[in-house]
Amino acid sequence: MIRSYVAVGIALAVLVVGASASYTVGESEQAIITQFGEPTGDSITDAGLHFKVPFIQQVNYFEKRFLEWDGSPNQVPTRDKRFIWVDTYARWRIVDPLRFFQRLRDELGARTRLDDILDGETRNAVARYDLIELVRNTNRNGEDIPDEIVDEELEAILERIERGRAAVSREILARAATRTADLGIELLDLRIKRINYVAEVQQDVFARMIAERQRIAELYRSEGQGEAARIQGERERDLQRIQSEAFEEAEILRGEADAEATDIYAAAYGRDADFYAFTKSLETYEQVIDSGTTVIMGTDSDFLRYLDQAR
Amino acid sequence: MSFDDRGGGNEDDERFGRRNPYDQYLREFEAWRSRAMRSGKGLIWIAAAVVALVMAFSSMYQVQPEEVGVVVRLGKYVRTTEPGLRMKMPFIEQVYKIPVQRQLKEEFGFRTAETGVRSTFDTVDFNAESVMLTGDLNVAVVEWIVQYRVADPFLYLFKVRNVTGTFRAMNEAIMRQVVGDRTVTEVLTVGRQEIETRAEELLRELTTQYEMGITIEQVVLQDVNPPDPVKPSWDEVNQAQQQRDRMINEAQAEYNAVIPRAAGEAQQAVLEAEGYSLNRVNRAEGESARFEMVQEAYQRAPEVTRRRLHLETMARVMPRMGSKLFLDPDAGGVVPLLSLDGSRPAFTAPTPAPQPASATGGTQ
């Protein structure tokens, strides 16, 4: 009976010691061993089962993965005095757990330190550049801008930048990296997540946008009126042209006809103008004289000749 | 304690009513168990049994069709398993199930509730995701979604902490970078397709660079609007465009109403003139031909013809005359008084001349 209890006791002791002497490191973890609070040995970065001195030595785990840092939004003025909210994020990891442990202790410490460094460098960078350098990334080619873009927008987008978003981000990263060099941290990437106008500035920007749109609307309206007026003018001109050309043509035709008729008459009547005068006058008398006519004839007229005498 | 102590198997049979066909094995097990308990190792055996059960359960796991299983032994990665019922070492091996076939989605600027209805709550918070500056330093509100899949479960699990959080931050940064190179009009209207394509490209590059183990399927822009205070003036621009088109169309319609008709009328005038000219010329030819013929006949007997024509005309004309008066010029003294009110003229003759008497004697 006692033997069995002893056996159980020994087994338990072995288990406990065994448990304290071994530890696992996950694929996403790395560790250092501390002895009485002081680190010993190198960092352990391989995953799997490892062994240490039981009880005396402690395992301190650290992340091996890429970690995120999210900055708190900062209200910063740019070089051209525009107040904006800037929100950045960064990517970092612990490359030297030992140094990390010595300098920063844990992630909380790291976060505080990174806040200082990264926010600080971001503020500096923003103050060094105009807003356009932070918003834009590349310079646009005039050809690949759609035709719908005109005037102010076109001017604005064709404004050339020297650095651009990506370059400024790299600059912030480079400067911050020098400050994190001895912290056991590697800064891998930093990007601007958000840029927005501060509330008061936003109101002004909206007012400007509204005014711009209204101006464009006015442009369209007056374009329409102008074009409509032009078409009206065209209408009048074409009307006048058509009518006058027709009149001209008609008059010419009539004139030619009159001239031809005159020639025909002249040719015919000219052969015997006297006879023509005679017959035409007779015709005319016949047409003209009617019941309203009063005729006074002298007896010396040709017609009344035989009234007085016989020959 | 044990049923066996009380009697033979008959009692058991009665108790269980012959429902258990394995009662023989049960009896044997009971016999063995009682021996074990009597020897004091009972507890150990019970514990062993429990441990065996637990081990059995913890060594089997199921991987769903859209998943794979990532197996880790004592922290170290050993293998990836396909869908189905799988075995692993109990306790020392642990499995993470990752959905690699399922299409995952991240939304920006809005959230869709389960029922497919777009969430309208907390839009203020979502606004922060969607408000951004354009390349001409104007403001636009951009909503978009990203569809992606897990391509490399190992990377997805062990390379980046908080993949979703990092992914979302990347997305916002990239979308703002793309939008930041374009004018607000491009973003709202003509440049949408291009923005989606470019964002996809950049996102692919970056997820590879970040070793996140995900592959981007598609970036799709949703609602893209000017900010609320500015919206009415954008609508105004559209209206103005339509007004312009309408004014031009109206003017064109008026033109079309007037000009073709005028052209037709012009043609009419010309044709009428042509008709006139034909008329005139033909008449002239007709009249002159007639005259020529008469003139030729006249040539053959001029005096007589002349006399005849004259007298014939008079014969026709004289009867029609309203009032006729034959005067002898030698008579003199007759002053015609013409009444202007249109009645027949009256004559005052101071010395009436003896006209009938001078029918033969009067001289010219």
XYZ file of C-alpha atoms in Angstrom:
675
model
C 0.000 0.000 0.000
C 2.638 2.467 1.001
C 4.721 1.324 -1.923
C 1.953 2.220 -4.301
C 1.538 5.669 -2.794
C 5.256 6.223 -3.003
C 5.169 5.085 -6.598
C 2.393 7.518 -7.331
C 4.273 10.267 -5.533
C 7.448 9.604 -7.478
C 5.513 9.553 -10.740
C 3.892 12.869 -9.914
C 7.220 14.412 -9.007
C 8.729 13.283 -12.256
C 5.804 14.745 -14.111
C 6.102 18.102 -12.386
C 9.813 18.361 -12.897
C 9.407 17.229 -16.466
C 6.770 19.820 -17.056
C 8.937 22.535 -15.658
C 11.947 21.493 -17.679
C 10.260 21.511 -21.014
C 8.330 24.097 -22.895
C 6.910 24.556 -26.355
C 7.461 27.451 -28.672
C 4.744 28.017 -31.248
C 5.294 28.962 -34.890
C 4.246 32.487 -34.078
C 6.341 32.810 -30.959
C 9.878 33.336 -29.891
C 11.276 33.223 -26.397
C 14.101 34.058 -24.090
C 15.060 32.323 -20.912
C 15.458 34.332 -17.775
C 17.078 33.113 -14.631
C 16.137 34.944 -11.497
C 14.886 37.776 -13.661
C 18.034 38.108 -15.725
C 18.116 36.878 -19.296
C 20.483 34.050 -20.174
C 21.449 32.464 -23.416
C 20.271 33.369 -26.865
C 16.783 33.911 -28.117
C 14.874 30.811 -29.048
C 13.150 31.242 -32.369
C 12.551 27.671 -33.551
C 9.147 26.217 -33.017
C 8.744 22.978 -31.129
C 9.742 21.423 -27.862
C 12.629 22.864 -25.916
C 14.208 22.220 -22.566
C 15.476 24.344 -19.730
C 16.485 24.132 -16.140
C 13.312 23.487 -14.179
C 11.992 26.010 -11.719
C 15.018 28.233 -11.723
C 14.663 29.338 -15.331
C 11.570 31.112 -16.708
C 10.388 31.311 -20.281
C 9.413 34.717 -21.600
C 7.384 34.597 -24.773
C 7.366 37.250 -27.489
C 5.572 37.545 -30.775
C 7.496 36.397 -33.812
C 4.822 37.572 -36.195
C 4.564 40.880 -37.995
C 2.758 43.234 -35.665
C 0.545 46.195 -36.291
C 0.838 49.647 -34.848
C -2.069 52.018 -35.335
C -1.397 55.659 -34.601
C -3.956 57.851 -33.003
C -5.195 60.553 -35.335
C -3.243 63.745 -35.008
C -4.282 67.234 -35.867
C -1.300 68.675 -37.682
C -0.738 71.718 -39.861
C 0.968 71.201 -43.197
C 3.608 73.474 -44.562
C 0.986 75.472 -46.424
C -0.875 75.995 -43.155
C -3.748 73.602 -43.746
C -4.958 71.829 -40.661
C -5.563 68.154 -41.224
C -6.171 64.943 -39.343
C -3.481 62.378 -40.129
C -3.889 58.720 -39.184
C -1.030 56.350 -39.893
C -0.387 52.668 -39.363
C 2.880 50.801 -39.237
C 4.195 47.267 -39.432
C 6.906 46.089 -37.148
C 8.276 43.018 -35.474
C 10.531 41.951 -32.718
C 13.821 40.889 -34.257
C 15.894 40.649 -31.126
C 13.763 39.457 -28.207
C 16.633 39.793 -25.825
C 17.233 43.434 -26.562
C 13.524 44.029 -26.757
C 13.153 42.587 -23.280
C 15.987 44.678 -21.953
C 14.871 47.946 -23.458
C 11.110 47.764 -23.624
C 10.164 44.858 -21.415
C 6.898 44.019 -23.197
C 4.555 45.127 -25.927
C 2.918 47.750 -23.812
C 6.269 49.420 -23.388
C 6.912 49.037 -27.074
C 3.604 50.600 -27.978
C 4.228 53.645 -25.865
C 7.654 54.088 -27.334
C 6.436 53.601 -30.888
C 3.646 56.120 -30.316
C 6.217 58.711 -29.366
C 8.582 57.978 -32.199
C 6.159 57.408 -35.027
C 3.641 60.101 -34.162
C 6.486 62.517 -33.675
C 8.101 61.755 -37.019
C 4.721 61.926 -38.733
C 4.042 65.374 -37.340
C 7.449 66.554 -38.461
C 6.996 65.203 -41.943
C 3.554 66.727 -42.339
C 4.830 70.111 -41.241
C 7.618 69.885 -43.810
C 5.376 69.380 -46.825
C 2.411 70.965 -48.551
C -0.855 69.112 -48.348
C -0.713 68.113 -51.999
C 2.500 66.171 -51.420
C 0.750 64.073 -48.812
C -2.378 63.388 -50.802
C -0.992 62.737 -54.227
C 1.390 59.976 -55.108
C 2.253 60.364 -58.768
C 2.227 63.035 -61.415
C -0.534 62.714 -63.941
C 0.052 62.694 -67.641
C -2.045 65.153 -69.569
C -3.078 62.511 -72.076
C -4.639 60.015 -69.769
C -7.009 62.477 -68.150
C -10.572 62.079 -69.459
C -12.050 64.891 -71.506
C -14.741 65.611 -68.974
C -12.223 67.124 -66.622
C -11.866 70.840 -67.209
C -10.666 74.085 -65.704
C -9.915 74.159 -62.014
C -9.929 70.423 -61.562
C -7.640 69.921 -64.499
C -5.283 72.589 -63.277
C -5.200 71.096 -59.808
C -4.548 67.545 -60.902
C -1.791 68.536 -63.292
C 0.059 70.363 -60.550
C 3.376 68.610 -60.251
C 4.524 67.116 -56.976
C 8.069 66.445 -55.978
C 7.817 63.686 -53.420
C 4.337 62.290 -53.037
C 2.648 60.101 -50.469
C 4.836 57.032 -50.785
C 8.064 58.996 -50.669
C 6.989 60.917 -47.592
C 5.952 57.692 -45.881
C 9.336 56.166 -46.623
C 10.977 59.225 -45.238
C 9.043 58.949 -41.973
C 9.925 55.259 -41.810
C 13.610 55.876 -42.408
C 13.840 58.510 -39.736
C 11.886 56.458 -37.238
C 13.972 53.388 -38.002
C 17.100 55.156 -36.834
C 15.415 55.771 -33.530
C 14.222 52.203 -33.079
C 17.485 50.640 -34.194
C 18.668 49.629 -30.758
C 15.322 48.537 -29.393
C 15.305 45.075 -30.916
C 12.525 46.182 -33.222
C 12.409 46.284 -36.964
C 10.085 48.807 -38.613
C 8.954 47.345 -41.871
C 6.408 49.700 -43.315
C 4.529 52.850 -42.503
C 1.596 54.207 -44.463
C -0.833 57.052 -44.205
C -4.179 55.473 -43.514
C -6.340 58.584 -43.486
C -6.012 62.280 -44.160
C -8.975 64.550 -43.578
C -9.605 68.199 -43.153
C -10.242 69.555 -39.703
C -13.898 70.474 -39.181
C -13.616 74.227 -39.776
C -11.401 73.786 -42.801
C -13.797 71.193 -44.140
C -16.604 73.734 -44.114
C -14.516 76.071 -46.220
C -13.583 73.271 -48.585
C -17.230 72.325 -48.994
C -18.106 75.943 -49.702
C -15.424 76.026 -52.361
C -16.668 72.795 -53.882
C -20.213 74.118 -53.964
C -19.111 77.353 -55.598
C -17.126 75.425 -58.179
C -20.082 73.239 -59.041
C -22.348 76.209 -59.321
C -19.914 77.871 -61.633
C -19.840 74.791 -63.828
C -23.635 74.698 -63.818
C -23.739 78.339 -64.896
C -21.276 77.524 -67.647
C -23.500 74.787 -68.967
C -26.559 76.983 -68.850
C -24.934 79.855 -70.673
C -23.456 77.440 -73.189
C -26.949 76.262 -73.862
C -28.267 79.770 -74.245
C -25.402 80.733 -76.506
C -25.836 77.774 -78.748
C -29.580 78.302 -78.906
C -29.048 81.944 -79.894
C -26.596 80.906 -82.555
C -29.034 78.440 -84.022
C -31.709 81.123 -83.995
C -29.380 83.430 -85.893
C -28.634 80.679 -88.338
C -32.304 80.151 -88.834
C -32.843 83.809 -89.672
C -29.879 83.910 -91.983
C -30.858 80.777 -93.851
C -34.437 82.011 -94.121
C -33.344 85.314 -95.599
C -30.923 83.625 -97.896
C -33.435 81.134 -99.242
C -36.131 83.741 -99.742
C -33.873 86.309 -101.383
C -32.185 83.787 -103.628
C -35.558 82.574 -104.780
C -36.686 86.130 -105.366
C -33.576 86.857 -107.367
C -33.993 83.789 -109.483
C -37.663 84.484 -110.082
C -37.010 88.068 -111.060
C -34.272 87.024 -113.440
C -36.560 84.505 -115.037
C -39.293 87.073 -115.372
C -36.875 89.635 -116.718
C -35.483 87.215 -119.268
C -38.976 86.321 -120.320
C -39.965 89.959 -120.606
C -36.868 90.696 -122.657
C -37.482 87.801 -124.950
C -41.092 88.775 -125.401
C -40.057 92.330 -126.138
C -37.649 91.090 -128.769
C -40.286 88.914 -130.318
C -42.760 91.781 -130.422
C -40.200 94.186 -131.753
C -39.101 91.765 -134.418
C -42.654 91.245 -135.532
C -44.086 94.705 -135.101
C -40.882 96.337 -136.261
C -41.483 95.056 -139.779
C -44.341 97.467 -140.098
C -44.445 99.814 -137.166
C -47.074 101.977 -138.732
C -49.467 99.145 -139.333
C -48.858 97.969 -135.785
C -49.750 101.385 -134.390
C -52.907 101.373 -136.467
C -54.227 97.943 -135.512
C -53.182 98.248 -131.910
C -54.923 101.595 -131.520
C -58.103 100.152 -132.988
C -57.924 97.273 -130.527
C -57.395 99.660 -127.719
C -60.391 101.807 -128.698
C -62.490 98.689 -128.614
C -61.335 97.796 -125.142
C -61.382 101.227 -123.656
C -64.588 102.769 -124.861
C -67.614 101.735 -122.916
C -70.978 103.087 -121.887
C -69.379 105.609 -119.573
C -67.392 107.261 -122.280
C -68.334 110.581 -123.712
C -66.920 111.245 -127.163
C -66.830 114.597 -128.839
C -65.913 114.330 -132.471
C -65.310 117.056 -134.940
C -66.845 116.635 -138.386
C -63.387 117.150 -139.799
C -62.328 113.754 -138.464
C -61.580 110.950 -140.801
C -64.491 108.915 -139.635
C -67.068 111.646 -140.095
C -65.714 112.767 -143.426
C -68.550 111.447 -145.405
C -71.013 113.093 -143.100
C -70.515 116.385 -144.903
C -69.514 115.329 -148.351
C -69.529 112.347 -150.595
C -65.847 111.959 -151.137
C -21.613 -4.258 -3.888
C -21.520 -6.524 -6.831
C -24.513 -8.191 -8.311
C -22.455 -11.311 -8.736
C -22.308 -11.767 -5.000
C -26.001 -12.122 -4.788
C -26.386 -15.017 -7.046
C -25.925 -16.470 -10.428
C -26.650 -15.233 -13.797
C -30.310 -16.071 -13.546
C -31.015 -13.061 -11.415
C -29.183 -10.888 -13.866
C -31.219 -12.345 -16.654
C -34.365 -11.547 -14.804
C -33.187 -8.030 -13.991
C -32.163 -7.214 -17.490
C -34.983 -9.267 -18.927
C -32.793 -10.838 -21.578
C -32.660 -7.457 -23.419
C -28.836 -7.441 -23.414
C -27.417 -10.043 -25.808
C -23.904 -9.444 -24.511
C -24.742 -10.286 -20.984
C -22.057 -12.971 -21.051
C -19.389 -10.416 -21.754
C -20.916 -8.111 -19.215
C -20.695 -10.814 -16.621
C -17.054 -11.400 -17.444
C -16.327 -7.677 -17.316
C -18.106 -7.389 -14.004
C -16.069 -10.280 -12.665
C -12.823 -8.705 -13.798
C -13.843 -5.301 -12.496
C -14.690 -6.583 -9.088
C -11.355 -8.349 -8.944
C -9.624 -5.131 -9.912
C -11.464 -3.084 -7.381
C -10.796 -5.591 -4.694
C -7.107 -5.445 -5.505
C -7.149 -1.641 -4.956
C -6.196 -0.682 -8.432
C -9.808 0.204 -9.314
C -9.364 3.903 -9.246
C -6.392 3.683 -11.501
C -8.361 1.628 -13.967
C -11.229 4.082 -13.952
C -8.834 6.918 -14.466
C -7.160 5.008 -17.253
C -10.518 4.410 -18.874
C -11.397 8.052 -18.683
C -8.022 9.040 -20.082
C -8.448 6.563 -22.907
C -11.803 8.060 -23.801
C -10.455 11.582 -23.747
C -7.540 10.561 -25.879
C -9.860 8.918 -28.368
C -11.952 12.076 -28.689
C -8.979 14.346 -28.932
C -7.326 12.336 -31.654
C -10.139 12.699 -34.154
C -11.305 15.830 -35.830
C -13.301 16.811 -38.852
C -12.251 19.245 -41.536
C -15.167 20.813 -43.407
C -15.142 20.888 -47.212
C -14.171 24.519 -47.442
C -11.415 24.253 -44.850
C -8.009 22.760 -44.391
C -6.507 21.716 -41.095
C -3.128 23.016 -39.987
C -1.584 20.598 -37.534
C 0.977 21.737 -35.018
C 2.867 19.367 -32.768
C 4.231 20.828 -29.562
C 4.134 24.203 -31.230
C 5.847 23.169 -34.407
C 4.031 22.933 -37.697
C 3.926 19.389 -39.077
C 1.334 19.129 -41.804
C -1.760 20.483 -43.528
C -4.726 18.147 -43.815
C -7.467 17.970 -46.397
C -11.230 17.945 -45.702
C -12.718 14.897 -44.047
C -12.461 12.963 -40.826
C -8.844 13.060 -39.687
C -6.662 11.664 -36.976
C -3.979 13.338 -34.985
C -1.899 12.601 -32.004
C -3.871 13.353 -28.864
C -2.716 16.171 -26.613
C 0.559 16.922 -28.252
C -0.886 17.832 -31.601
C -3.254 20.746 -32.097
C -5.207 21.587 -35.246
C -6.302 24.982 -36.595
C -9.041 24.943 -39.206
C -8.783 27.613 -41.856
C -11.457 28.266 -44.515
C -9.514 28.404 -47.767
C -12.358 27.861 -50.212
C -14.738 30.370 -48.755
C -14.748 33.821 -50.255
C -14.201 36.377 -47.535
C -15.238 39.968 -47.706
C -14.334 43.227 -46.053
C -16.619 46.238 -46.270
C -15.558 49.841 -46.005
C -17.856 52.772 -45.352
C -20.870 50.636 -44.518
C -21.866 47.261 -43.095
C -24.319 44.706 -44.346
C -26.524 43.090 -41.726
C -27.131 39.356 -41.937
C -30.374 39.622 -43.811
C -28.672 41.409 -46.680
C -30.054 44.762 -45.614
C -27.459 47.446 -45.526
C -26.910 48.674 -42.021
C -27.851 52.263 -41.526
C -26.702 52.508 -37.949
C -23.410 53.982 -36.962
C -22.900 55.598 -40.307
C -20.984 58.292 -38.497
C -18.331 55.766 -37.600
C -18.332 54.297 -41.056
C -18.019 57.789 -42.466
C -14.517 57.977 -41.110
C -13.644 55.035 -43.341
C -15.172 56.513 -46.439
C -14.379 60.236 -46.375
C -11.218 60.962 -48.306
C -9.344 63.665 -50.153
C -9.078 63.635 -53.918
C -6.129 64.738 -56.006
C -7.557 68.206 -56.522
C -7.904 68.543 -52.730
C -11.652 68.117 -52.805
C -13.564 65.639 -50.649
C -15.369 62.488 -51.734
C -17.206 59.737 -49.863
C -16.140 56.344 -51.176
C -17.609 52.985 -50.142
C -16.058 49.755 -51.335
C -15.702 46.066 -50.671
C -12.803 43.685 -51.095
C -13.242 39.991 -51.813
C -10.379 37.716 -50.931
C -9.484 34.160 -50.016
C -6.919 32.541 -47.814
C -4.299 31.118 -50.140
C -1.573 30.022 -47.766
C -2.937 28.897 -44.387
C 0.500 28.693 -42.810
C 1.285 32.333 -43.562
C -2.226 33.348 -42.636
C -1.821 31.784 -39.195
C 1.777 32.349 -38.303
C 3.220 35.287 -40.147
C 1.027 38.230 -39.371
C -0.856 38.962 -36.214
C -4.383 40.275 -36.627
C -4.590 39.702 -40.349
C -8.015 41.300 -40.591
C -6.932 44.438 -38.787
C -3.818 44.824 -40.891
C -5.781 44.099 -44.041
C -8.323 46.764 -43.265
C -5.650 49.344 -42.541
C -3.885 48.483 -45.818
C -7.107 48.805 -47.745
C -7.857 52.243 -46.428
C -4.307 53.408 -47.118
C -4.314 52.045 -50.656
C -7.738 53.343 -51.601
C -6.778 56.771 -50.398
C -3.570 56.601 -52.367
C -5.439 55.734 -55.556
C -8.170 58.310 -54.991
C -5.542 60.867 -54.053
C -4.189 60.854 -57.571
C -7.529 61.554 -59.252
C -9.895 64.469 -59.527
C -13.212 64.386 -57.761
C -15.071 64.110 -61.071
C -13.009 61.081 -62.067
C -13.727 59.457 -58.741
C -17.454 60.098 -58.913
C -18.049 59.304 -62.563
C -15.633 58.259 -65.273
C -12.709 56.822 -63.355
C -14.419 54.175 -61.225
C -13.301 51.163 -63.202
C -9.754 52.404 -63.272
C -9.729 52.995 -59.548
C -10.918 49.449 -58.868
C -8.249 47.994 -61.108
C -5.449 50.064 -59.664
C -6.486 49.378 -56.079
C -6.569 45.663 -56.810
C -3.072 45.798 -58.260
C -1.623 47.681 -55.319
C -3.433 45.494 -52.822
C -2.045 42.352 -54.417
C 1.459 43.740 -54.313
C 1.133 44.734 -50.708
C -0.445 41.532 -49.427
C 2.377 39.615 -51.043
C 4.929 41.956 -49.542
C 3.332 41.621 -46.122
C 3.310 37.806 -46.434
C -0.280 37.601 -45.342
C -1.131 34.403 -47.197
C -4.286 35.852 -48.766
C -5.114 36.385 -52.394
C -7.226 39.269 -53.608
C -10.163 38.371 -55.814
C -11.819 41.683 -56.483
C -12.130 45.261 -55.375
C -15.580 46.686 -56.062
C -16.585 50.278 -55.483
C -20.038 50.729 -54.040
C -21.653 54.137 -53.540
C -19.319 56.961 -54.417
C -20.761 60.367 -53.621
C -19.794 63.912 -52.943
C -20.177 64.841 -49.277
C -23.767 65.503 -48.215
C -23.527 69.297 -47.992
C -22.146 69.400 -51.526
C -24.546 66.929 -53.123
C -27.241 69.441 -54.121
C -24.784 71.459 -56.159
C -23.638 68.309 -57.954
C -27.229 67.602 -58.852
C -27.491 71.170 -60.020
C -24.686 70.535 -62.493
C -26.566 67.584 -63.928
C -29.694 69.639 -64.202
C -27.810 72.440 -65.899
C -26.414 70.009 -68.416
C -29.883 68.790 -69.188
C -31.143 72.340 -69.466
C -28.412 73.140 -71.936
C -29.268 70.149 -74.082
C -32.915 71.017 -73.954
C -32.332 74.619 -75.026
C -30.245 73.501 -77.951
C -32.831 70.953 -79.008
C -35.601 73.494 -78.847
C -33.668 75.935 -81.004
C -32.916 73.161 -83.452
C -36.572 72.192 -83.596
C -37.564 75.767 -84.404
C -35.001 75.824 -87.143
C -36.387 72.617 -88.559
C -39.901 73.986 -88.440
C -39.060 77.093 -90.468
C -36.324 76.400 -92.950
C -37.649 73.442 -94.912
C -40.941 75.220 -95.415
C -39.165 78.335 -96.589
C -37.163 76.267 -99.031
C -40.349 74.823 -100.404
C -41.948 78.206 -100.742
C -38.846 79.498 -102.466
C -39.052 76.733 -104.998
C -42.690 77.582 -105.505
C -41.807 81.197 -106.293
C -39.191 80.135 -108.806
C -41.561 77.747 -110.490
C -44.206 80.434 -110.668
C -41.691 82.710 -112.332
C -40.899 79.976 -114.793
C -44.576 79.657 -115.500
C -44.851 83.380 -116.033
C -41.950 83.399 -118.414
C -43.366 80.557 -120.461
C -46.683 82.347 -120.541
C -45.149 85.618 -121.605
C -42.995 84.191 -124.329
C -45.704 82.026 -125.755
C -48.130 84.889 -125.753
C -45.594 87.088 -127.441
C -44.916 84.474 -130.060
C -48.592 83.929 -130.577
C -49.448 87.597 -130.896
C -46.521 88.398 -133.102
C -47.260 85.439 -135.348
C -50.837 86.613 -135.660
C -49.691 90.142 -136.445
C -47.264 88.907 -139.053
C -49.919 86.973 -140.846
C -52.319 89.900 -140.848
C -49.550 92.207 -141.913
C -48.709 90.035 -144.901
C -52.312 90.090 -146.002
C -52.426 93.807 -145.421
C -49.385 94.254 -147.673
C -51.359 92.996 -150.632
C -54.060 95.731 -150.285
C -52.955 98.309 -147.709
C -55.396 101.201 -148.281
C -58.509 99.165 -148.512
C -57.564 96.998 -145.570
C -56.784 100.003 -143.475
C -60.139 101.649 -144.296
C -61.995 98.421 -143.653
C -60.399 97.774 -140.297
C -61.027 101.312 -139.181
C -64.668 101.318 -140.106
C -65.306 97.862 -138.673
C -63.877 98.967 -135.397
C -65.945 102.087 -135.331
C -69.042 100.063 -136.080
C -68.389 97.982 -133.010
C -67.278 100.790 -130.809
C -69.713 103.593 -131.526
C -72.825 101.882 -130.303
C -71.182 101.278 -126.953
C -70.393 104.881 -126.354
C -72.319 106.530 -123.633
C -72.909 109.852 -125.346
C -71.729 111.038 -128.677
C -71.511 114.510 -129.953
C -70.579 115.466 -133.473
C -69.460 119.025 -133.745
C -68.684 121.163 -136.696
C -65.534 122.974 -135.784
C -66.515 125.922 -137.953
C -69.753 126.287 -136.077
C -67.987 127.520 -133.046
C -69.518 129.100 -130.066
C -70.424 125.836 -128.525
C -68.880 125.508 -125.140
C -69.122 122.081 -123.651
C -69.961 122.099 -120.041
C -68.795 119.048 -118.346
C -70.698 118.207 -115.249
C -68.432 116.624 -112.779
C -71.095 114.660 -111.028
C -71.058 112.172 -113.878
C -74.389 112.950 -115.544
C -74.606 113.505 -119.216
C -72.815 116.620 -120.314
C -74.922 119.627 -121.025
C -74.202 122.018 -123.749
C -74.819 125.706 -123.922
C -74.997 127.001 -127.392
C -75.059 130.829 -127.681
C -75.779 130.649 -131.384
C -77.135 127.374 -132.477
C -75.685 126.534 -135.816
C -77.994 125.474 -138.686
C -76.268 122.072 -138.889
C -78.586 120.047 -141.049
C -78.550 122.716 -143.675
C -74.826 122.625 -144.068
C -74.698 118.934 -144.713
C -73.533 119.567 -148.171
C -72.149 123.004 -147.878
C -69.987 122.808 -144.842
C -66.345 123.088 -145.384
C -63.536 121.853 -143.277
